[in-house]
Structures are given as C-alpha cells and as structure tokens.
Short mmCIF file of C-alpha atoms in Angstrom, two decimals:
data_model
loop_
_atom_site.label_atom_id
_atom_site.label_comp_id
_atom_site.label_asym_id
_atom_site.label_seq_id
_atom_site.Cartn_x
_atom_site.Cartn_y
_atom_site.Cartn_z
CA UNK S 1 -43.12 19.98 -23.18
CA UNK S 2 -39.51 21.15 -23.56
CA UNK S 3 -38.71 20.47 -19.92
CA UNK S 4 -40.13 16.95 -20.16
CA UNK S 5 -37.99 16.25 -23.22
CA UNK S 6 -34.87 17.51 -21.45
CA UNK S 7 -35.61 15.28 -18.47
CA UNK S 8 -36.02 12.26 -20.76
CA UNK S 9 -32.72 13.00 -22.51
CA UNK S 10 -30.95 13.36 -19.18
CA UNK S 11 -32.42 10.07 -17.96
CA UNK S 12 -31.33 8.35 -21.18
CA UNK S 13 -27.80 9.73 -20.83
CA UNK S 14 -27.64 8.56 -17.21
CA UNK S 15 -28.89 5.11 -18.15
CA UNK S 16 -26.08 4.79 -20.68
CA UNK S 17 -23.52 5.30 -17.93
CA UNK S 18 -22.36 2.22 -16.06
CA UNK S 19 -22.58 2.84 -12.29
CA UNK S 20 -20.10 0.00 -11.66
CA UNK S 21 -17.58 1.74 -13.91
CA UNK S 22 -18.08 4.96 -11.97
CA UNK S 23 -17.27 3.11 -8.74
CA UNK S 24 -14.18 1.56 -10.42
CA UNK S 25 -13.07 5.04 -11.50
CA UNK S 26 -13.49 6.33 -7.95
CA UNK S 27 -11.47 3.34 -6.68
CA UNK S 28 -8.68 4.25 -9.10
CA UNK S 29 -8.67 7.81 -7.74
CA UNK S 30 -8.51 6.43 -4.19
CA UNK S 31 -5.62 4.13 -5.06
CA UNK S 32 -3.81 7.14 -6.48
CA UNK S 33 -4.61 9.40 -3.51
CA UNK S 34 -3.94 6.83 -0.77
CA UNK S 35 -0.74 5.33 -2.16
CA UNK S 36 1.83 5.80 0.63
CA UNK S 37 4.76 5.03 -1.67
CA UNK S 38 4.07 7.04 -4.81
CA UNK S 39 2.95 10.65 -5.00
CA UNK S 40 -0.36 10.99 -6.90
CA UNK S 41 -0.03 11.97 -10.55
CA UNK S 42 -2.84 14.47 -10.10
CA UNK S 43 -2.84 17.14 -7.45
CA UNK S 44 -5.20 16.99 -4.49
CA UNK S 45 -7.72 19.51 -5.86
CA UNK S 46 -8.00 17.68 -9.20
CA UNK S 47 -8.52 14.37 -7.39
CA UNK S 48 -11.19 15.93 -5.16
CA UNK S 49 -13.03 17.52 -8.11
CA UNK S 50 -12.95 14.33 -10.17
CA UNK S 51 -14.26 12.27 -7.25
CA UNK S 52 -16.97 14.86 -6.57
CA UNK S 53 -18.16 14.74 -10.20
CA UNK S 54 -18.17 10.93 -10.21
CA UNK S 55 -20.11 10.85 -6.93
CA UNK S 56 -22.69 13.32 -8.23
CA UNK S 57 -23.19 11.29 -11.38
CA UNK S 58 -23.50 8.10 -9.33
CA UNK S 59 -26.07 9.80 -7.07
CA UNK S 60 -28.12 10.91 -10.08
CA UNK S 61 -28.11 7.38 -11.50
CA UNK S 62 -29.14 5.98 -8.12
CA UNK S 63 -32.03 8.45 -7.80
CA UNK S 64 -33.20 7.50 -11.29
CA UNK S 65 -33.28 3.80 -10.34
CA UNK S 66 -34.90 4.54 -6.99
CA UNK S 67 -38.05 5.53 -8.87
CA UNK S 68 -37.85 3.13 -11.80
CA UNK S 69 -36.20 -0.03 -10.50
CA UNK S 70 -36.02 -0.47 -6.71
CA UNK S 71 -34.14 -3.78 -7.04
CA UNK S 72 -31.27 -2.21 -9.03
CA UNK S 73 -31.40 0.72 -6.60
CA UNK S 74 -30.74 -1.65 -3.67
CA UNK S 75 -27.82 -3.31 -5.51
CA UNK S 76 -26.25 0.06 -6.29
CA UNK S 77 -26.63 1.26 -2.69
CA UNK S 78 -24.84 -1.91 -1.54
CA UNK S 79 -22.13 -1.31 -4.13
CA UNK S 80 -21.74 2.22 -2.79
CA UNK S 81 -21.52 0.96 0.80
CA UNK S 82 -18.83 -1.59 -0.15
CA UNK S 83 -16.93 1.16 -1.94
CA UNK S 84 -17.11 3.45 1.11
CA UNK S 85 -15.88 0.64 3.39
CA UNK S 86 -12.93 -0.13 1.09
CA UNK S 87 -12.12 3.57 0.78
CA UNK S 88 -12.13 3.91 4.56
CA UNK S 89 -9.73 0.98 4.93
CA UNK S 90 -7.42 2.43 2.28
CA UNK S 91 -7.40 5.80 4.01
CA UNK S 92 -6.70 4.16 7.37
CA UNK S 93 -3.80 2.15 5.95
CA UNK S 94 -2.41 5.26 4.25
CA UNK S 95 -2.60 7.25 7.49
CA UNK S 96 -0.93 4.50 9.51
CA UNK S 97 1.96 4.26 7.02
CA UNK S 98 2.35 8.04 6.97
CA UNK S 99 2.28 8.18 10.78
CA UNK S 100 4.86 5.39 11.01
CA UNK S 101 7.10 7.34 8.63
CA UNK S 102 6.97 10.40 10.84
CA UNK S 103 8.02 8.56 14.02
CA UNK S 104 11.61 9.23 14.98
CA UNK S 105 13.42 6.07 16.05
CA UNK S 106 15.03 7.87 18.99
CA UNK S 107 11.62 8.75 20.38
CA UNK S 108 10.72 5.07 20.86
CA UNK S 109 11.41 4.27 24.53
CA UNK S 110 13.56 1.25 25.24
CA UNK S 111 12.88 -0.90 28.31
CA UNK S 112 15.15 -0.45 31.30
CA UNK S 113 17.49 -3.36 31.84
CA UNK S 114 18.13 -3.45 35.59
CA UNK S 115 20.10 -6.73 35.55
CA UNK S 116 22.29 -5.98 32.54
CA UNK S 117 25.96 -6.35 33.40
CA UNK S 118 27.78 -3.14 32.57
CA UNK S 119 31.12 -4.84 31.94
CA UNK S 120 30.26 -6.52 28.60
CA UNK S 121 32.64 -5.45 25.85
CA UNK S 122 31.61 -5.47 22.21
CA UNK S 123 34.46 -7.87 21.31
CA UNK S 124 33.09 -10.41 23.85
CA UNK S 125 29.78 -10.71 22.02
CA UNK S 126 30.11 -13.57 19.51
CA UNK S 127 29.08 -12.80 15.94
CA UNK S 128 26.50 -15.10 14.33
CA UNK S 129 28.32 -17.99 12.67
CA UNK S 130 31.58 -17.24 14.45
CA UNK S 131 33.30 -20.29 15.99
CA UNK S 132 34.09 -19.79 19.67
CA UNK S 133 37.65 -20.66 20.60
CA UNK S 134 37.88 -24.32 21.62
CA UNK S 135 38.64 -25.03 25.27
CA UNK S 136 39.22 -28.75 24.76
CA UNK S 137 42.49 -29.01 22.93
CA UNK S 138 45.24 -26.53 22.47
CA UNK S 139 46.50 -26.25 18.93
CA UNK S 140 50.15 -27.14 18.59
CA UNK S 141 52.60 -26.45 15.85
CA UNK S 142 52.31 -30.11 14.74
CA UNK S 143 48.66 -29.84 13.81
#
C-alpha cells in the first residue's frame, strides 16, 4: 500500500518535469564545459555531477513513458540522440581548438625552396602599395 503510493508520487513528480528542459539544461552545461574561450564558471566536478543528475532524471522520465506512452518514449529517445550528437560535435570542436592552441608555430615544417635565390635582400622586396621607381623618365630639377 505505502510502496504503491510512493511510486505514484514519484511518477507524478517525474511527469511534472519537462524532459525538453532537462536536455536544454544539459546543453547549457555542455556550452559551459566546451567553451574554448572562456573558463567554465563551475568546476569540472560540479559540471559532471549536475550533468549526471540531469541524465538520471531524464532516464527515469523516459522509463516512465516507455511503459505508459510508447510514442512519447520514441520522441524522447530521438531528442536524447540529437543531444548526444550535438554534444559530441561540441566536444570535438573544443578539442580541436585546444589542440591548435598547443601547437608551437616553430614546430610546423616549412616546405623546402630549392629554387629560391639566396641573394634577395629585404630592401629589394617591394612593400604593398609602394610605387616602384620609374624607369621611363628621370626627374629633373625643373619638374
């Protein structure tokens, strides 16, 4: 009797929660965790724990619908799949930015230039927008 009542209360509480909001909350945590520019406001453990709690709640809601409403269950599973895909892309992007930051410019090999003349002086290289000296007419003092 008591156990049945507890189960009903739990189910009612779960039904009041919006699974889409839970996914949005997890997305916010991901955006915080996988932001390559800004350090997360919460430390890694807090982020992990929050995400774990949200996931567990989402799982409970899904299991509830699996029994009671298979159609909603399918929608929520798809929502979860989309979330996981987006999270994976975010993590990949974050990793690639972080890896790019750790590359030292000097470690990037430059191609060999076998035909490059070695007698070019810096002052001989024209600057963009600079006018090369005219070879047609010599300037005189008359103008």
